[in-house]
mmCIF file of N, CA and C in Angstrom:
data_model
loop_
_atom_site.group_PDB
_atom_site.id
_atom_site.type_symbol
_atom_site.label_atom_id
_atom_site.label_comp_id
_atom_site.label_asym_id
_atom_site.label_seq_id
_atom_site.Cartn_x
_atom_site.Cartn_y
_atom_site.Cartn_z
ATOM 1 N N MET A 1 37.749 216.431 11.548
ATOM 2 C CA MET A 1 38.139 215.131 11.088
ATOM 3 C C MET A 1 36.877 214.351 10.737
ATOM 4 N N ASP A 2 36.958 213.632 9.662
ATOM 5 C CA ASP A 2 35.805 212.864 9.186
ATOM 6 C C ASP A 2 35.688 211.570 9.986
ATOM 7 N N THR A 3 34.594 211.399 10.697
ATOM 8 C CA THR A 3 34.397 210.213 11.523
ATOM 9 C C THR A 3 34.057 208.993 10.703
ATOM 10 N N SER A 4 33.696 209.147 9.454
ATOM 11 C CA SER A 4 33.347 207.991 8.631
ATOM 12 C C SER A 4 34.584 207.185 8.246
ATOM 13 N N LEU A 5 35.782 207.788 8.351
ATOM 14 C CA LEU A 5 37.010 207.088 7.994
ATOM 15 C C LEU A 5 37.586 206.286 9.161
ATOM 16 N N ARG A 6 37.054 206.513 10.324
ATOM 17 C CA ARG A 6 37.562 205.790 11.491
ATOM 18 C C ARG A 6 37.103 204.337 11.452
ATOM 19 N N VAL A 7 38.016 203.475 11.790
ATOM 20 C CA VAL A 7 37.679 202.060 11.874
ATOM 21 C C VAL A 7 37.675 201.684 13.343
ATOM 22 N N LYS A 8 36.594 201.123 13.755
ATOM 23 C CA LYS A 8 36.501 200.724 15.154
ATOM 24 C C LYS A 8 37.262 199.417 15.330
ATOM 25 N N ARG A 9 38.213 199.439 16.258
ATOM 26 C CA ARG A 9 39.000 198.235 16.529
ATOM 27 C C ARG A 9 38.210 197.313 17.428
ATOM 28 N N ARG A 10 38.253 196.062 17.091
ATOM 29 C CA ARG A 10 37.610 195.061 17.941
ATOM 30 C C ARG A 10 38.682 194.145 18.473
ATOM 31 N N HIS A 11 38.606 193.889 19.718
ATOM 32 C CA HIS A 11 39.558 192.968 20.329
ATOM 33 C C HIS A 11 39.098 191.552 20.046
ATOM 34 N N LYS A 12 40.090 190.703 19.801
ATOM 35 C CA LYS A 12 39.774 189.311 19.542
ATOM 36 C C LYS A 12 39.327 188.664 20.850
ATOM 37 N N VAL A 13 38.319 187.884 20.767
ATOM 38 C CA VAL A 13 37.802 187.186 21.941
ATOM 39 C C VAL A 13 38.346 185.763 21.913
ATOM 40 N N TRP A 14 39.022 185.405 22.989
ATOM 41 C CA TRP A 14 39.618 184.075 23.090
ATOM 42 C C TRP A 14 38.757 183.211 24.009
ATOM 43 N N PRO A 15 38.401 182.023 23.594
ATOM 44 C CA PRO A 15 37.648 181.133 24.491
ATOM 45 C C PRO A 15 38.492 180.798 25.722
ATOM 46 N N GLU A 16 37.826 180.663 26.850
ATOM 47 C CA GLU A 16 38.540 180.395 28.098
ATOM 48 C C GLU A 16 39.335 179.104 28.015
ATOM 49 N N ALA A 17 38.798 178.104 27.367
ATOM 50 C CA ALA A 17 39.513 176.822 27.249
ATOM 51 C C ALA A 17 40.837 177.009 26.498
ATOM 52 N N LEU A 18 40.823 177.851 25.463
ATOM 53 C CA LEU A 18 42.045 178.097 24.700
ATOM 54 C C LEU A 18 43.044 178.900 25.531
ATOM 55 N N LYS A 19 42.541 179.851 26.305
ATOM 56 C CA LYS A 19 43.435 180.623 27.181
ATOM 57 C C LYS A 19 44.144 179.678 28.157
ATOM 58 N N ARG A 20 43.386 178.787 28.750
ATOM 59 C CA ARG A 20 43.969 177.825 29.707
ATOM 60 C C ARG A 20 44.968 176.900 29.014
ATOM 61 N N GLU A 21 44.673 176.534 27.789
ATOM 62 C CA GLU A 21 45.588 175.676 27.024
ATOM 63 C C GLU A 21 46.912 176.399 26.775
ATOM 64 N N ILE A 22 46.822 177.678 26.423
ATOM 65 C CA ILE A 22 48.028 178.470 26.170
ATOM 66 C C ILE A 22 48.836 178.637 27.452
ATOM 67 N N VAL A 23 48.154 178.923 28.551
ATOM 68 C CA VAL A 23 48.844 179.074 29.838
ATOM 69 C C VAL A 23 49.492 177.759 30.241
ATOM 70 N N ALA A 24 48.793 176.644 30.018
ATOM 71 C CA ALA A 24 49.355 175.328 30.358
ATOM 72 C C ALA A 24 50.583 175.033 29.497
ATOM 73 N N ALA A 25 50.557 175.455 28.228
ATOM 74 C CA ALA A 25 51.710 175.241 27.349
ATOM 75 C C ALA A 25 52.928 176.025 27.853
ATOM 76 N N CYS A 26 52.684 177.149 28.494
ATOM 77 C CA CYS A 26 53.790 177.937 29.048
ATOM 78 C C CYS A 26 54.376 177.293 30.294
ATOM 79 N N ALA A 27 53.579 176.453 30.968
ATOM 80 C CA ALA A 27 54.022 175.845 32.222
ATOM 81 C C ALA A 27 54.885 174.603 31.998
ATOM 82 N N VAL A 28 54.998 174.154 30.751
ATOM 83 C CA VAL A 28 55.817 172.986 30.456
ATOM 84 C C VAL A 28 57.284 173.352 30.691
ATOM 85 N N PRO A 29 58.050 172.487 31.366
ATOM 86 C CA PRO A 29 59.463 172.795 31.609
ATOM 87 C C PRO A 29 60.201 173.077 30.296
ATOM 88 N N GLY A 30 60.922 174.169 30.289
ATOM 89 C CA GLY A 30 61.695 174.555 29.115
ATOM 90 C C GLY A 30 60.925 175.399 28.117
ATOM 91 N N ALA A 31 59.630 175.615 28.368
ATOM 92 C CA ALA A 31 58.819 176.404 27.443
ATOM 93 C C ALA A 31 59.115 177.884 27.617
ATOM 94 N N SER A 32 59.032 178.609 26.514
ATOM 95 C CA SER A 32 59.233 180.051 26.529
ATOM 96 C C SER A 32 57.891 180.710 26.244
ATOM 97 N N VAL A 33 57.525 181.696 27.055
ATOM 98 C CA VAL A 33 56.247 182.382 26.875
ATOM 99 C C VAL A 33 56.190 183.010 25.489
ATOM 100 N N SER A 34 57.273 183.616 25.059
ATOM 101 C CA SER A 34 57.250 184.269 23.744
ATOM 102 C C SER A 34 57.090 183.251 22.618
ATOM 103 N N MET A 35 57.696 182.078 22.750
ATOM 104 C CA MET A 35 57.554 181.043 21.719
ATOM 105 C C MET A 35 56.119 180.501 21.686
ATOM 106 N N VAL A 36 55.550 180.275 22.855
ATOM 107 C CA VAL A 36 54.168 179.789 22.917
ATOM 108 C C VAL A 36 53.235 180.838 22.327
ATOM 109 N N ALA A 37 53.468 182.102 22.656
ATOM 110 C CA ALA A 37 52.623 183.178 22.133
ATOM 111 C C ALA A 37 52.689 183.212 20.607
ATOM 112 N N ARG A 38 53.860 183.025 20.053
ATOM 113 C CA ARG A 38 53.990 182.996 18.584
ATOM 114 C C ARG A 38 53.262 181.810 17.976
ATOM 115 N N GLN A 39 53.342 180.662 18.650
ATOM 116 C CA GLN A 39 52.675 179.461 18.129
ATOM 117 C C GLN A 39 51.164 179.675 18.032
ATOM 118 N N TYR A 40 50.610 180.383 19.005
ATOM 119 C CA TYR A 40 49.156 180.600 19.039
ATOM 120 C C TYR A 40 48.754 181.946 18.426
ATOM 121 N N ASP A 41 49.732 182.697 17.924
ATOM 122 C CA ASP A 41 49.485 184.012 17.342
ATOM 123 C C ASP A 41 48.785 184.945 18.336
ATOM 124 N N VAL A 42 49.394 185.031 19.519
ATOM 125 C CA VAL A 42 48.870 185.862 20.606
ATOM 126 C C VAL A 42 49.979 186.811 21.032
ATOM 127 N N ASN A 43 49.620 187.995 21.475
ATOM 128 C CA ASN A 43 50.585 188.936 22.003
ATOM 129 C C ASN A 43 51.167 188.371 23.297
ATOM 130 N N THR A 44 52.491 188.463 23.439
ATOM 131 C CA THR A 44 53.171 187.917 24.623
ATOM 132 C C THR A 44 52.640 188.533 25.912
ATOM 133 N N ASN A 45 52.380 189.831 25.914
ATOM 134 C CA ASN A 45 51.848 190.482 27.115
ATOM 135 C C ASN A 45 50.490 189.913 27.501
ATOM 136 N N GLN A 46 49.701 189.545 26.501
ATOM 137 C CA GLN A 46 48.390 188.957 26.781
ATOM 138 C C GLN A 46 48.553 187.608 27.485
ATOM 139 N N VAL A 47 49.550 186.839 27.059
ATOM 140 C CA VAL A 47 49.800 185.531 27.685
ATOM 141 C C VAL A 47 50.225 185.724 29.141
ATOM 142 N N PHE A 48 51.053 186.724 29.397
ATOM 143 C CA PHE A 48 51.448 186.989 30.784
ATOM 144 C C PHE A 48 50.227 187.370 31.630
ATOM 145 N N THR A 49 49.320 188.128 31.059
ATOM 146 C CA THR A 49 48.092 188.498 31.777
ATOM 147 C C THR A 49 47.276 187.251 32.097
ATOM 148 N N TRP A 50 47.144 186.370 31.120
ATOM 149 C CA TRP A 50 46.394 185.132 31.353
ATOM 150 C C TRP A 50 47.081 184.247 32.385
ATOM 151 N N ARG A 51 48.393 184.244 32.394
ATOM 152 C CA ARG A 51 49.113 183.446 33.398
ATOM 153 C C ARG A 51 48.768 183.928 34.795
ATOM 154 N N LYS A 52 48.708 185.249 34.981
ATOM 155 C CA LYS A 52 48.332 185.793 36.294
ATOM 156 C C LYS A 52 46.885 185.440 36.620
ATOM 157 N N LEU A 53 46.028 185.538 35.626
ATOM 158 C CA LEU A 53 44.607 185.283 35.812
ATOM 159 C C LEU A 53 44.338 183.836 36.224
ATOM 160 N N TYR A 54 45.046 182.910 35.586
ATOM 161 C CA TYR A 54 44.793 181.487 35.836
ATOM 162 C C TYR A 54 45.829 180.840 36.750
ATOM 163 N N ALA A 55 46.631 181.642 37.384
ATOM 164 C CA ALA A 55 47.672 181.085 38.260
ATOM 165 C C ALA A 55 47.075 180.330 39.434
ATOM 166 N N GLU A 56 45.956 180.779 39.933
ATOM 167 C CA GLU A 56 45.329 180.144 41.088
ATOM 168 C C GLU A 56 44.263 179.133 40.677
ATOM 169 N N ALA A 57 44.132 178.891 39.384
ATOM 170 C CA ALA A 57 43.092 177.961 38.925
ATOM 171 C C ALA A 57 43.385 176.555 39.427
ATOM 172 N N PRO A 58 42.373 175.843 39.910
ATOM 173 C CA PRO A 58 42.599 174.520 40.470
ATOM 174 C C PRO A 58 43.036 173.486 39.438
ATOM 175 N N ASP A 59 42.664 173.675 38.161
ATOM 176 C CA ASP A 59 43.035 172.663 37.188
ATOM 177 C C ASP A 59 44.431 172.878 36.604
ATOM 178 N N MET A 60 45.101 173.934 37.046
ATOM 179 C CA MET A 60 46.477 174.171 36.599
ATOM 180 C C MET A 60 47.421 173.335 37.455
ATOM 181 N N ALA A 61 48.408 172.770 36.810
ATOM 182 C CA ALA A 61 49.391 171.982 37.550
ATOM 183 C C ALA A 61 50.247 172.933 38.387
ATOM 184 N N ALA A 62 50.230 172.741 39.681
ATOM 185 C CA ALA A 62 51.010 173.599 40.577
ATOM 186 C C ALA A 62 52.451 173.094 40.632
ATOM 187 N N PRO A 63 53.390 173.987 40.817
ATOM 188 C CA PRO A 63 54.772 173.539 40.959
ATOM 189 C C PRO A 63 54.904 172.648 42.181
ATOM 190 N N GLN A 64 55.740 171.659 42.057
ATOM 191 C CA GLN A 64 55.918 170.731 43.165
ATOM 192 C C GLN A 64 57.244 171.007 43.852
ATOM 193 N N LEU A 65 57.226 170.853 45.161
ATOM 194 C CA LEU A 65 58.447 170.996 45.933
ATOM 195 C C LEU A 65 59.196 169.676 45.925
ATOM 196 N N LEU A 66 60.483 169.738 45.878
ATOM 197 C CA LEU A 66 61.303 168.541 45.898
ATOM 198 C C LEU A 66 61.811 168.313 47.313
ATOM 199 N N PRO A 67 61.909 167.052 47.711
ATOM 200 C CA PRO A 67 62.424 166.787 49.058
ATOM 201 C C PRO A 67 63.912 167.117 49.136
ATOM 202 N N VAL A 68 64.313 167.647 50.279
ATOM 203 C CA VAL A 68 65.709 168.007 50.510
ATOM 204 C C VAL A 68 66.152 167.343 51.799
ATOM 205 N N ILE A 69 67.317 166.757 51.758
ATOM 206 C CA ILE A 69 67.877 166.131 52.956
ATOM 207 C C ILE A 69 69.130 166.909 53.326
ATOM 208 N N VAL A 70 69.138 167.434 54.542
ATOM 209 C CA VAL A 70 70.288 168.199 55.011
ATOM 210 C C VAL A 70 71.082 167.304 55.945
ATOM 211 N N THR A 71 72.332 167.142 55.622
ATOM 212 C CA THR A 71 73.201 166.333 56.466
ATOM 213 C C THR A 71 74.356 167.197 56.932
ATOM 214 N N SER A 72 74.905 166.833 58.048
ATOM 215 C CA SER A 72 76.060 167.590 58.534
ATOM 216 C C SER A 72 77.298 167.043 57.842
ATOM 217 N N GLU A 73 78.188 167.939 57.541
ATOM 218 C CA GLU A 73 79.432 167.524 56.921
ATOM 219 C C GLU A 73 80.350 166.973 57.995
ATOM 220 N N PRO A 74 81.126 165.955 57.633
ATOM 221 C CA PRO A 74 82.060 165.452 58.648
ATOM 222 C C PRO A 74 83.048 166.545 59.012
ATOM 223 N N SER A 75 83.344 166.611 60.282
ATOM 224 C CA SER A 75 84.246 167.671 60.728
ATOM 225 C C SER A 75 85.660 167.383 60.225
ATOM 226 N N ALA A 76 86.266 168.390 59.706
ATOM 227 C CA ALA A 76 87.624 168.257 59.186
ATOM 228 C C ALA A 76 88.609 168.367 60.348
ATOM 229 N N PRO A 77 89.696 167.616 60.252
ATOM 230 C CA PRO A 77 90.686 167.737 61.328
ATOM 231 C C PRO A 77 91.289 169.141 61.296
ATOM 232 N N PRO A 78 91.636 169.653 62.437
ATOM 233 C CA PRO A 78 92.221 170.997 62.465
ATOM 234 C C PRO A 78 93.536 171.004 61.685
ATOM 235 N N PRO A 79 93.835 172.108 61.047
ATOM 236 C CA PRO A 79 95.085 172.155 60.282
ATOM 237 C C PRO A 79 96.289 171.999 61.198
ATOM 238 N N SER A 80 97.279 171.319 60.673
ATOM 239 C CA SER A 80 98.475 171.110 61.495
ATOM 240 C C SER A 80 99.242 172.423 61.610
ATOM 241 N N PRO A 81 99.836 172.650 62.738
ATOM 242 C CA PRO A 81 100.567 173.907 62.924
ATOM 243 C C PRO A 81 101.791 173.941 62.009
ATOM 244 N N PRO A 82 102.195 175.118 61.588
ATOM 245 C CA PRO A 82 103.384 175.204 60.731
ATOM 246 C C PRO A 82 104.620 174.750 61.501
ATOM 247 N N PRO A 83 105.592 174.251 60.758
ATOM 248 C CA PRO A 83 106.800 173.799 61.462
ATOM 249 C C PRO A 83 107.483 174.985 62.152
ATOM 250 N N PRO A 84 108.078 174.736 63.274
ATOM 251 C CA PRO A 84 108.724 175.838 64.003
ATOM 252 C C PRO A 84 109.910 176.384 63.202
ATOM 253 N N VAL A 85 110.060 177.665 63.288
ATOM 254 C CA VAL A 85 111.185 178.331 62.629
ATOM 255 C C VAL A 85 112.390 178.192 63.546
ATOM 256 N N PRO A 86 113.463 177.664 62.977
ATOM 257 C CA PRO A 86 114.627 177.504 63.863
ATOM 258 C C PRO A 86 115.137 178.855 64.353
ATOM 259 N N ALA A 87 115.542 178.854 65.550
ATOM 260 C CA ALA A 87 116.072 180.085 66.138
ATOM 261 C C ALA A 87 117.381 180.427 65.452
ATOM 262 N N PRO A 88 117.543 181.685 65.125
ATOM 263 C CA PRO A 88 118.802 182.058 64.475
ATOM 264 C C PRO A 88 119.985 181.829 65.417
ATOM 265 N N THR A 89 121.031 181.312 64.814
ATOM 266 C CA THR A 89 122.255 181.123 65.594
ATOM 267 C C THR A 89 123.352 181.941 64.934
ATOM 268 N N THR A 90 124.440 182.021 65.594
ATOM 269 C CA THR A 90 125.531 182.833 65.067
ATOM 270 C C THR A 90 126.215 182.170 63.886
ATOM 271 N N ASP A 91 126.061 180.836 63.711
ATOM 272 C CA ASP A 91 126.749 180.166 62.620
ATOM 273 C C ASP A 91 125.805 179.890 61.422
ATOM 274 N N VAL A 92 124.769 180.704 61.232
ATOM 275 C CA VAL A 92 123.847 180.558 60.106
ATOM 276 C C VAL A 92 123.934 181.797 59.236
ATOM 277 N N ILE A 93 124.031 181.555 57.916
ATOM 278 C CA ILE A 93 124.032 182.642 56.951
ATOM 279 C C ILE A 93 122.733 182.546 56.169
ATOM 280 N N GLU A 94 122.085 183.677 55.957
ATOM 281 C CA GLU A 94 120.853 183.700 55.185
ATOM 282 C C GLU A 94 121.093 184.501 53.918
ATOM 283 N N ILE A 95 120.757 183.870 52.738
ATOM 284 C CA ILE A 95 120.953 184.523 51.446
ATOM 285 C C ILE A 95 119.591 184.672 50.793
ATOM 286 N N GLU A 96 119.262 185.907 50.424
ATOM 287 C CA GLU A 96 118.008 186.147 49.710
ATOM 288 C C GLU A 96 118.355 186.466 48.266
ATOM 289 N N LEU A 97 117.827 185.627 47.347
ATOM 290 C CA LEU A 97 118.126 185.788 45.928
ATOM 291 C C LEU A 97 117.125 186.752 45.284
ATOM 292 N N PRO A 98 117.509 187.421 44.176
ATOM 293 C CA PRO A 98 116.597 188.351 43.490
ATOM 294 C C PRO A 98 115.299 187.681 43.033
ATOM 295 N N SER A 99 115.347 186.376 42.802
ATOM 296 C CA SER A 99 114.147 185.657 42.353
ATOM 297 C C SER A 99 113.149 185.440 43.489
ATOM 298 N N GLY A 100 113.516 185.795 44.714
ATOM 299 C CA GLY A 100 112.603 185.670 45.833
ATOM 300 C C GLY A 100 112.915 184.494 46.745
ATOM 301 N N TYR A 101 113.804 183.619 46.335
ATOM 302 C CA TYR A 101 114.169 182.483 47.178
ATOM 303 C C TYR A 101 115.065 182.950 48.313
ATOM 304 N N ARG A 102 114.938 182.275 49.448
ATOM 305 C CA ARG A 102 115.769 182.575 50.609
ATOM 306 C C ARG A 102 116.445 181.273 51.038
ATOM 307 N N VAL A 103 117.745 181.304 51.187
ATOM 308 C CA VAL A 103 118.511 180.112 51.554
ATOM 309 C C VAL A 103 119.211 180.388 52.877
ATOM 310 N N ARG A 104 119.053 179.449 53.817
ATOM 311 C CA ARG A 104 119.764 179.527 55.101
ATOM 312 C C ARG A 104 120.827 178.446 55.110
ATOM 313 N N ILE A 105 122.010 178.865 55.438
ATOM 314 C CA ILE A 105 123.150 177.947 55.363
ATOM 315 C C ILE A 105 123.802 177.858 56.741
ATOM 316 N N GLY A 106 123.963 176.620 57.168
ATOM 317 C CA GLY A 106 124.661 176.386 58.438
ATOM 318 C C GLY A 106 126.160 176.287 58.206
ATOM 319 N N SER A 107 126.885 176.211 59.288
ATOM 320 C CA SER A 107 128.353 176.196 59.200
ATOM 321 C C SER A 107 128.884 174.861 58.681
ATOM 322 N N ASN A 108 128.094 173.803 58.706
ATOM 323 C CA ASN A 108 128.586 172.492 58.302
ATOM 324 C C ASN A 108 128.312 172.160 56.827
ATOM 325 N N ILE A 109 127.910 173.145 55.990
ATOM 326 C CA ILE A 109 127.642 172.858 54.583
ATOM 327 C C ILE A 109 128.927 172.899 53.786
ATOM 328 N N LYS A 110 128.989 172.038 52.769
ATOM 329 C CA LYS A 110 130.162 172.006 51.906
ATOM 330 C C LYS A 110 129.955 172.995 50.768
ATOM 331 N N ALA A 111 131.028 173.573 50.307
ATOM 332 C CA ALA A 111 130.972 174.596 49.263
ATOM 333 C C ALA A 111 130.366 174.050 47.978
ATOM 334 N N ALA A 112 130.671 172.803 47.611
ATOM 335 C CA ALA A 112 130.147 172.212 46.361
ATOM 336 C C ALA A 112 128.628 172.050 46.447
ATOM 337 N N ALA A 113 128.117 171.676 47.609
ATOM 338 C CA ALA A 113 126.672 171.510 47.783
ATOM 339 C C ALA A 113 125.974 172.866 47.708
ATOM 340 N N LEU A 114 126.574 173.867 48.321
ATOM 341 C CA LEU A 114 126.004 175.210 48.274
ATOM 342 C C LEU A 114 125.968 175.729 46.838
ATOM 343 N N ARG A 115 127.060 175.492 46.073
ATOM 344 C CA ARG A 115 127.117 175.945 44.686
ATOM 345 C C ARG A 115 126.024 175.254 43.863
ATOM 346 N N ALA A 116 125.775 173.976 44.083
ATOM 347 C CA ALA A 116 124.758 173.226 43.342
ATOM 348 C C ALA A 116 123.359 173.786 43.641
ATOM 349 N N VAL A 117 123.102 174.109 44.903
ATOM 350 C CA VAL A 117 121.803 174.671 45.285
ATOM 351 C C VAL A 117 121.608 176.041 44.648
ATOM 352 N N LEU A 118 122.601 176.895 44.731
ATOM 353 C CA LEU A 118 122.498 178.239 44.167
ATOM 354 C C LEU A 118 122.353 178.200 42.648
ATOM 355 N N ASP A 119 123.091 177.300 41.984
ATOM 356 C CA ASP A 119 122.977 177.154 40.527
ATOM 357 C C ASP A 119 121.548 176.725 40.134
ATOM 358 N N ALA A 120 121.001 175.772 40.888
ATOM 359 C CA ALA A 120 119.648 175.287 40.587
ATOM 360 C C ALA A 120 118.613 176.389 40.764
ATOM 361 N N LEU A 121 118.754 177.206 41.808
ATOM 362 C CA LEU A 121 117.803 178.285 42.045
ATOM 363 C C LEU A 121 117.949 179.403 41.016
ATOM 364 N N GLU A 122 119.154 179.650 40.523
ATOM 365 C CA GLU A 122 119.351 180.678 39.504
ATOM 366 C C GLU A 122 118.698 180.293 38.184
ATOM 367 N N ARG A 123 118.636 178.988 37.867
ATOM 368 C CA ARG A 123 118.034 178.525 36.615
ATOM 369 C C ARG A 123 116.521 178.643 36.614
ATOM 370 N N ARG A 124 115.888 178.802 37.743
ATOM 371 C CA ARG A 124 114.427 178.858 37.806
ATOM 372 C C ARG A 124 113.908 180.174 37.387
#
């Protein structure tokens, strides 16, 4: 292979002040490293390397912690117990409808009232 055709690649040298400026631009809230890299015509991976390099630099703005106040939540009252299920008696009829409703009928119900309840449940 002819060595005279080879072109020696030279890496671009970036001034330290410009590197710090680029890293600082990435630290702005909402900034995207790839967008900043495009603005400065720098490879994104190079910007990530510089971020690591200058992460501990004293002139870089460090992230700030926000104060947090922890308070106890007011205690909720205990849930009320479910109503007691009436004990089955001999004069109670229980009807389970195909729709999933269950109707318990005592001996003192009138036929017209029962028909109205069943009609209403069938329409649902």
